[in-house]
PDB file of C-alpha atoms in Angstrom:
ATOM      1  CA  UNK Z   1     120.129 -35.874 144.805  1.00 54.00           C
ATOM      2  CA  UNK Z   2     121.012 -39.650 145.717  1.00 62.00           C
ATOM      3  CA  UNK Z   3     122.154 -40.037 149.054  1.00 72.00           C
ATOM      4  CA  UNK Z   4     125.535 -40.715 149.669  1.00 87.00           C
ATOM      5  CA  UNK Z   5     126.063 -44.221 151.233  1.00 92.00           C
ATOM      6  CA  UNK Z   6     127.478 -44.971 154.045  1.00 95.00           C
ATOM      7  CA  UNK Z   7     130.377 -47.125 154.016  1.00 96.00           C
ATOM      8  CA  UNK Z   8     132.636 -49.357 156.576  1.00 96.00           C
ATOM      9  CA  UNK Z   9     135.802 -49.838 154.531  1.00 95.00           C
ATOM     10  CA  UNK Z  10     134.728 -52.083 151.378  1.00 97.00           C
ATOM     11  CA  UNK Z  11     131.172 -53.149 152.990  1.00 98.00           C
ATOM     12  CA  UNK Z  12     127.944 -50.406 152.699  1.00 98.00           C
ATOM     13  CA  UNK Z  13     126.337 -50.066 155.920  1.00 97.00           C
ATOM     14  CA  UNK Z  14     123.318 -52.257 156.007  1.00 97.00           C
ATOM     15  CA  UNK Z  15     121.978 -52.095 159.516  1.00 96.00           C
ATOM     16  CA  UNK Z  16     123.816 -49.926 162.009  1.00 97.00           C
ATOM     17  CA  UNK Z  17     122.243 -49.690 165.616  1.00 97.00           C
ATOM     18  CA  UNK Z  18     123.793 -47.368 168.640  1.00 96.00           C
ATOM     19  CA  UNK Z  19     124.281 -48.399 171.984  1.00 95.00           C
ATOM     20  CA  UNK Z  20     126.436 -47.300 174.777  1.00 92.00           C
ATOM     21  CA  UNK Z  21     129.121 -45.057 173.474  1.00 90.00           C
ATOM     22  CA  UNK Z  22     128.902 -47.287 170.228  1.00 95.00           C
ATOM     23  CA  UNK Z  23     127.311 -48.485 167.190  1.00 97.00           C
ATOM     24  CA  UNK Z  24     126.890 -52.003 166.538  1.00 98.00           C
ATOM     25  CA  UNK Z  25     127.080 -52.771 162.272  1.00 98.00           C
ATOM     26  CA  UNK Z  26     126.692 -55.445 159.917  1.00 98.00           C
ATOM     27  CA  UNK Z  27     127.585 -54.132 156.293  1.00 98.00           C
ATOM     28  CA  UNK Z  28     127.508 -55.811 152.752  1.00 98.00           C
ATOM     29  CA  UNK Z  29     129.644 -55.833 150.077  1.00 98.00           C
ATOM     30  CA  UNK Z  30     128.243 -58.384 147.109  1.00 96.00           C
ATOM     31  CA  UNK Z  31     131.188 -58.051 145.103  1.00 97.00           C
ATOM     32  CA  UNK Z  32     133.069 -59.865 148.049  1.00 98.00           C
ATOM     33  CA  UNK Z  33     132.097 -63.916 146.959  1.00 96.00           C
ATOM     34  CA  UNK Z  34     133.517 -65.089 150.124  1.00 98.00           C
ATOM     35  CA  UNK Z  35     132.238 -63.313 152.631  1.00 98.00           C
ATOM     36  CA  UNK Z  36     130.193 -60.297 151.716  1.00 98.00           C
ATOM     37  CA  UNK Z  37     129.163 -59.464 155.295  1.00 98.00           C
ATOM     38  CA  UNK Z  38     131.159 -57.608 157.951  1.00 98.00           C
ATOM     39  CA  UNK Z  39     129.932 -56.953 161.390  1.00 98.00           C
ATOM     40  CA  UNK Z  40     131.755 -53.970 163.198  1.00 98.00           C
ATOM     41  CA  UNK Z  41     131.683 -51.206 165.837  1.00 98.00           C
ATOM     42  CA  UNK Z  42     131.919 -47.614 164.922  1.00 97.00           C
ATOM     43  CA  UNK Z  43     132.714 -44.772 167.444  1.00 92.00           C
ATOM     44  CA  UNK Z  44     132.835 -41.021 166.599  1.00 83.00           C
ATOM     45  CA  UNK Z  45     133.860 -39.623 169.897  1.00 70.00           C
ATOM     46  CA  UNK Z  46     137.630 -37.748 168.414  1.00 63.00           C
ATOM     47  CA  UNK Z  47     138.060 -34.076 167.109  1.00 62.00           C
ATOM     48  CA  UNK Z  48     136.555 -34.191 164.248  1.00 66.00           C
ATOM     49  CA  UNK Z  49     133.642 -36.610 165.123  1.00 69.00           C
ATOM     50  CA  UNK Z  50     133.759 -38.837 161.939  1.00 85.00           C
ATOM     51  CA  UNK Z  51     133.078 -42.439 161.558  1.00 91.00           C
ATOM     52  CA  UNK Z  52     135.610 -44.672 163.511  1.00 94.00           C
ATOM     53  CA  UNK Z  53     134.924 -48.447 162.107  1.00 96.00           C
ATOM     54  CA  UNK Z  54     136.962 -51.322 164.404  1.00 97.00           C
ATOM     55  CA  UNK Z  55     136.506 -54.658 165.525  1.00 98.00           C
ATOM     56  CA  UNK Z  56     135.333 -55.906 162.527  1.00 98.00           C
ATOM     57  CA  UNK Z  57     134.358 -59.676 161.623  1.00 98.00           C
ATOM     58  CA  UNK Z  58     133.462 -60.876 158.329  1.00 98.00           C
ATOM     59  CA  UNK Z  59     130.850 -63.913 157.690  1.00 98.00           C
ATOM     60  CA  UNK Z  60     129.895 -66.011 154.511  1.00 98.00           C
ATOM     61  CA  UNK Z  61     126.524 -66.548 155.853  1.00 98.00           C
ATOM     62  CA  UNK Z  62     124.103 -63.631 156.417  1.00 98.00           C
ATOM     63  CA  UNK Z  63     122.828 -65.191 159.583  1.00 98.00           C
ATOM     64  CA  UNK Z  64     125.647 -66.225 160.909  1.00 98.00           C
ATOM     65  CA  UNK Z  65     126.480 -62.013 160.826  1.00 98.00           C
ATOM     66  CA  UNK Z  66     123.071 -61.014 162.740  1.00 98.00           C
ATOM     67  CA  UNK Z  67     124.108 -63.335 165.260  1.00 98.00           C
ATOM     68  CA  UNK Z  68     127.590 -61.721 165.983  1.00 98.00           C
ATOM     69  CA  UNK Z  69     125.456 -58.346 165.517  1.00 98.00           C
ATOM     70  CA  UNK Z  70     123.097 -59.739 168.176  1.00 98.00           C
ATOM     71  CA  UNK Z  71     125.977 -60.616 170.761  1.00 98.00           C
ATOM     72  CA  UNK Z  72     127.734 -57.457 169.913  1.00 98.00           C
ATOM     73  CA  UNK Z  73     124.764 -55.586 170.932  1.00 98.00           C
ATOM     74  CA  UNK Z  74     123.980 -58.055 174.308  1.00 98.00           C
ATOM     75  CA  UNK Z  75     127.570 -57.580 175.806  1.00 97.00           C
ATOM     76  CA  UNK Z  76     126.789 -53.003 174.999  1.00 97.00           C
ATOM     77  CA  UNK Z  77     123.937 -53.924 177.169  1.00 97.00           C
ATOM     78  CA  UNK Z  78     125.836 -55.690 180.151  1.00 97.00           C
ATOM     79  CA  UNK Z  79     128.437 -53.387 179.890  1.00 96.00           C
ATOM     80  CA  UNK Z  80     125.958 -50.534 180.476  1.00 96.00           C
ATOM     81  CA  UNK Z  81     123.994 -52.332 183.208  1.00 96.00           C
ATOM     82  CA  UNK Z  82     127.239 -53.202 185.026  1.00 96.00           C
ATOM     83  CA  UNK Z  83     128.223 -49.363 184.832  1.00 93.00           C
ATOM     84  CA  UNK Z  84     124.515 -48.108 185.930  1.00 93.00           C
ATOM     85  CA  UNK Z  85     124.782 -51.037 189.105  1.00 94.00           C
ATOM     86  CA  UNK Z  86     128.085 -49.064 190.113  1.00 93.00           C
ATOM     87  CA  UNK Z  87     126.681 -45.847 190.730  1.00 92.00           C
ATOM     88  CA  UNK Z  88     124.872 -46.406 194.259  1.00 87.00           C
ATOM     89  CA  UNK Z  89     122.608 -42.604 194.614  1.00 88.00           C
ATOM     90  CA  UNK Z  90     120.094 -42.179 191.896  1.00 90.00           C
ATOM     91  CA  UNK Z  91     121.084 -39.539 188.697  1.00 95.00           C
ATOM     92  CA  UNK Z  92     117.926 -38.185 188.400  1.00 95.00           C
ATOM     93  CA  UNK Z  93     117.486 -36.311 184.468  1.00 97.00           C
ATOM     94  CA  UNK Z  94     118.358 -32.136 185.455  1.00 97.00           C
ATOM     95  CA  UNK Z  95     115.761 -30.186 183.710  1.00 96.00           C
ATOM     96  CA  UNK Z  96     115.850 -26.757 181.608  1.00 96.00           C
ATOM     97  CA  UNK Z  97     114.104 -25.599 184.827  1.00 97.00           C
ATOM     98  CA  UNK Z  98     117.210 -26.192 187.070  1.00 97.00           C
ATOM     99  CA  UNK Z  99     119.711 -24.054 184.741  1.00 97.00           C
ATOM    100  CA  UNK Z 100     120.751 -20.836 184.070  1.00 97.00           C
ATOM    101  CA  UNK Z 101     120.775 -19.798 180.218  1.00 97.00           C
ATOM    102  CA  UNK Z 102     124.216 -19.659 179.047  1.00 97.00           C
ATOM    103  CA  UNK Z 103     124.527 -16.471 177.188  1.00 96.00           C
ATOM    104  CA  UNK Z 104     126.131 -15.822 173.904  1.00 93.00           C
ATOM    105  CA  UNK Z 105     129.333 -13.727 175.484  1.00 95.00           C
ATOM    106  CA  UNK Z 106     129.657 -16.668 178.543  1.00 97.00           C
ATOM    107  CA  UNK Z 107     132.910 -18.318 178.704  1.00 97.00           C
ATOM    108  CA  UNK Z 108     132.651 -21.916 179.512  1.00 97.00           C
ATOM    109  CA  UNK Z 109     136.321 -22.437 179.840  1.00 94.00           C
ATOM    110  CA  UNK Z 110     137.019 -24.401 183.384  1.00 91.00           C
ATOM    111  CA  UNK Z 111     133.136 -23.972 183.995  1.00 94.00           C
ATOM    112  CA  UNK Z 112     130.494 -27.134 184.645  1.00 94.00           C
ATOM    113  CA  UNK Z 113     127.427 -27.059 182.600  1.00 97.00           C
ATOM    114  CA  UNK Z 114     124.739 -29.082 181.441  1.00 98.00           C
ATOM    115  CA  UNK Z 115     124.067 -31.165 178.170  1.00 98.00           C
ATOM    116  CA  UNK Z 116     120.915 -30.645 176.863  1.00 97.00           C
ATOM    117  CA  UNK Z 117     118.992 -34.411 177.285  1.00 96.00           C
ATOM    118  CA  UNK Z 118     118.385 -34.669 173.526  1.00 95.00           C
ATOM    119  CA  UNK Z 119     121.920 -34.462 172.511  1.00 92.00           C
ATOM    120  CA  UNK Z 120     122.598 -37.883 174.826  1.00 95.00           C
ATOM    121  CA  UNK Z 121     121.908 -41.132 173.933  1.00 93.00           C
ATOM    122  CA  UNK Z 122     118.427 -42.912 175.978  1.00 95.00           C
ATOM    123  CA  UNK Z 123     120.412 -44.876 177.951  1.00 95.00           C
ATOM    124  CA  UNK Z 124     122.863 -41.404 179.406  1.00 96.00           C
ATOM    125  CA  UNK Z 125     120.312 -39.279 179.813  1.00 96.00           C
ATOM    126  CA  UNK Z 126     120.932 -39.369 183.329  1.00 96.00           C
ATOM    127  CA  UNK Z 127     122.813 -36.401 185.956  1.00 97.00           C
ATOM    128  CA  UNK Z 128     125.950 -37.922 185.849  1.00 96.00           C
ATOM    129  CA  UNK Z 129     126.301 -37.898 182.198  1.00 96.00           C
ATOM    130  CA  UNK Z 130     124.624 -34.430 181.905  1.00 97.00           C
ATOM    131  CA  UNK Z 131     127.068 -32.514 183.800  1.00 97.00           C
ATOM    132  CA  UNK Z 132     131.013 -31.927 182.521  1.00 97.00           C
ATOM    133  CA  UNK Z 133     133.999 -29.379 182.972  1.00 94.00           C
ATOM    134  CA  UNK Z 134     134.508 -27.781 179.950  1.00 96.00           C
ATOM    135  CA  UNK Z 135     138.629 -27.967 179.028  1.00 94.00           C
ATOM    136  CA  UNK Z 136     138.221 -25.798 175.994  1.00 94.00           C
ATOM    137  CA  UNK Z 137     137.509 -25.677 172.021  1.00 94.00           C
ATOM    138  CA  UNK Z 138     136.589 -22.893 169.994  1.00 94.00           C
ATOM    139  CA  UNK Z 139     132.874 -22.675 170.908  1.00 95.00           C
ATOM    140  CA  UNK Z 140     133.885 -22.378 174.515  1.00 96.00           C
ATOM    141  CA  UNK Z 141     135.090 -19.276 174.428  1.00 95.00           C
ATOM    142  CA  UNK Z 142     132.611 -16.214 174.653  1.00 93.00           C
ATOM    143  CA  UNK Z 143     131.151 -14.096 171.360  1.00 92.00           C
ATOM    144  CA  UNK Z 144     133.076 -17.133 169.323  1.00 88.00           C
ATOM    145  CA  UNK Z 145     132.403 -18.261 165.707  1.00 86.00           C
ATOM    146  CA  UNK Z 146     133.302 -21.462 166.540  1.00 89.00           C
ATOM    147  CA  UNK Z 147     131.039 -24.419 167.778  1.00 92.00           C
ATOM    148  CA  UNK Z 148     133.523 -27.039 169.311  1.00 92.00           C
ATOM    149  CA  UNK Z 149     133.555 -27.917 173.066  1.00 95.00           C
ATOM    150  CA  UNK Z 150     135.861 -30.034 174.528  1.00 93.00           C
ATOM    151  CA  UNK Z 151     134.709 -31.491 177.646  1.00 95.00           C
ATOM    152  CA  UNK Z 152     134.625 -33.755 180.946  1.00 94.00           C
ATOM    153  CA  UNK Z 153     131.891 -35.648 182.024  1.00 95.00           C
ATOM    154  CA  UNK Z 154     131.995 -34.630 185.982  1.00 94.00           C
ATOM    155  CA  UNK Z 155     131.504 -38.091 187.268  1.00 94.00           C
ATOM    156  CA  UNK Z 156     133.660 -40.517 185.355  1.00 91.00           C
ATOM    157  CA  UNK Z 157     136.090 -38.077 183.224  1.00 90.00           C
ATOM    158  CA  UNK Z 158     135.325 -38.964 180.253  1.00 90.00           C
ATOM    159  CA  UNK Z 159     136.361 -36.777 177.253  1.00 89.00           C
ATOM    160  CA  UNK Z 160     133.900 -35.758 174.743  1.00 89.00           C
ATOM    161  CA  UNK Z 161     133.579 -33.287 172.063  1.00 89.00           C
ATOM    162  CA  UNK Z 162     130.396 -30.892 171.707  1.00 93.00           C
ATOM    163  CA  UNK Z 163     128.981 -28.446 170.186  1.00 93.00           C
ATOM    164  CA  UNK Z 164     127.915 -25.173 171.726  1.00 95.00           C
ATOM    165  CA  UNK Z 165     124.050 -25.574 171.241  1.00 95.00           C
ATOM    166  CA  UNK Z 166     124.157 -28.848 172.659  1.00 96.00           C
ATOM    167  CA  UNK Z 167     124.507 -27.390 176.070  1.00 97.00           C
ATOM    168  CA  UNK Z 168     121.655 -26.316 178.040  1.00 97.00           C
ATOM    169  CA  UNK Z 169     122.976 -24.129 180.962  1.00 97.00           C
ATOM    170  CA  UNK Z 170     124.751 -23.699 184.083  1.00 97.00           C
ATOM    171  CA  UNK Z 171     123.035 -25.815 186.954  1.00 96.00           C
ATOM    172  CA  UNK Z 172     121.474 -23.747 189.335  1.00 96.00           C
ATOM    173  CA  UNK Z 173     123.528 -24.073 192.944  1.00 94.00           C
ATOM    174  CA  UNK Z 174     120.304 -24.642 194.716  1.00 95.00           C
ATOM    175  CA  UNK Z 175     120.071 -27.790 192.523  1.00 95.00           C
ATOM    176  CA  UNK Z 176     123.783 -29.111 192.543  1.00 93.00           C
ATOM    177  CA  UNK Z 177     123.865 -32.708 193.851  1.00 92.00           C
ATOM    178  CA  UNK Z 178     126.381 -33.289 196.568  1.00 92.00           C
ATOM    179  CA  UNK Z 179     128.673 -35.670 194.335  1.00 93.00           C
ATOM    180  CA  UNK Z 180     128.672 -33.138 191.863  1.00 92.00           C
ATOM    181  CA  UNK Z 181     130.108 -30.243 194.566  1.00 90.00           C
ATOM    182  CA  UNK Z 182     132.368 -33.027 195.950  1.00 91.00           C
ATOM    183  CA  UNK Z 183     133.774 -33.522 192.576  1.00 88.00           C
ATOM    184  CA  UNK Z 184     133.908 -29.846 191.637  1.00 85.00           C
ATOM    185  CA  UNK Z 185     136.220 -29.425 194.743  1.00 86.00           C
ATOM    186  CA  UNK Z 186     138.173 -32.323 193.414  1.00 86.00           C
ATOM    187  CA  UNK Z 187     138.967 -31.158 190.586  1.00 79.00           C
ATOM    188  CA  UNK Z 188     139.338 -27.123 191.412  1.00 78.00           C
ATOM    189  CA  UNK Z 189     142.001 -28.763 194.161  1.00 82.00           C
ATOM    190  CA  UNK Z 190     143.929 -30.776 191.625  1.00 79.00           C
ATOM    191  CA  UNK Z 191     143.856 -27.956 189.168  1.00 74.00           C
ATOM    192  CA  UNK Z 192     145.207 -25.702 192.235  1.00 70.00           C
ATOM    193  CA  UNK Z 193     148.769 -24.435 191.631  1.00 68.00           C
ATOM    194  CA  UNK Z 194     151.211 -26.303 193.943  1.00 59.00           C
ATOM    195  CA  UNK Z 195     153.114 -23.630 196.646  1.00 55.00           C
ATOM    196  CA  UNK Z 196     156.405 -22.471 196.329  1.00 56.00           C
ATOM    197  CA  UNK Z 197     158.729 -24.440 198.916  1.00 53.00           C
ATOM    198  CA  UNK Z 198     160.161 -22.151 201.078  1.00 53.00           C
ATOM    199  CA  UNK Z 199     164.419 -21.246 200.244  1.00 54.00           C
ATOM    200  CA  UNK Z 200     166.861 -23.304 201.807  1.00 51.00           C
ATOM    201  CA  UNK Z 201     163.453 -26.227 202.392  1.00 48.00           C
ATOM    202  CA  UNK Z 202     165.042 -29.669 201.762  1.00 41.00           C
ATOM    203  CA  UNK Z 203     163.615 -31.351 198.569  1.00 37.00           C
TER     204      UNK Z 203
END
């Protein structure tokens, strides 16, 4: 069976390269005289996890579209480095070794665990990327059908969507960085319900 292609509005997807939390695309569409090449980003971080093309730029000259690939791909690269130079304690990889299997009846609802380091990208497959708070989704929930996690990353907040085999485990406490615990208590505070004021306690 032919392989669907894979397409970026009117342009088939030529070359398509991830980096970051992107891909970086240059796509052809002969039928377009003018300019038959279109360089683009495409994300597929939302709910459903399906192609999200934007930014695009269209080119008469094939060359001319490798270079705006090129510096597309060179400013993914900065961006990362800037992001990696911010973070001053090292995020050393956590290992299968350093988790606790999470079990088919577990309910990761409001619980941190750990991304398995094949579902991330080369350039996250650090600690701080591997650890989030799970906010819900089907597959969170114990003994469920579904697969979808919805999910923190620990460090930075970022939202993400997963799948429940894409997590590894729940870090063992004897491994748990400090900024992780820090951050737990952070978030366990601001997820706190606020006290009742007292009757008759001025607003």
């Amino acid at each position: 069976m032919e392989q669907e292609k894979r397409m970026a509005g009117e342009y088939e997807v030529y070359q398509a390269l991830p980096i970051g939390r992107v891909e970086v695309i240059i796509g052809i569409d002969m039928t377009n005289t003018e300019k038959p090449y279109q360089v683009c980003y495409c994300s597929q971080n939302n709910l459903f996890g399906i192609d999200q093309f934007y930014g695009a730029s269209t080119h008469a000259e094939y060359l001319d579209a490798m270079q705006e690939f090129t510096k597309r791909m060179q400013w993914e690269i900065e961006k990362l480095q800037t992001e990696r130079s911010a973070i001053a304690e090292p995020m050393p990889p956590i290992q299968l070794s350093q988790c606790m299997p999470i079990k088919s009846d577990d309910d990761l609802n409001g619980k941190i665990v750990v991304t398995r380091l094949e579902w991330l990208r080369p350039e996250f497959r650090t600690a701080d990327n591997q650890l989030i708070w799970v906010t819900g989704g089907f597959g969170a929930s114990g003994n469920s059908r579904g697969r979808a996690v919805y999910a923190e990353t620990l460090y930075s907040g970022d939202e993400y969507r997963y799948n429940r085999e894409d997590l590894m485990g729940f870090l063992k406490p004897e491994h748990t960085p400090a900024w992780a615990a820090e951050k737990l208590a952070q978030r366990q505070a601001e997820q706190a319900p606020s006290k009742p004021r007292p009757r008759g306690e001025a607003r």
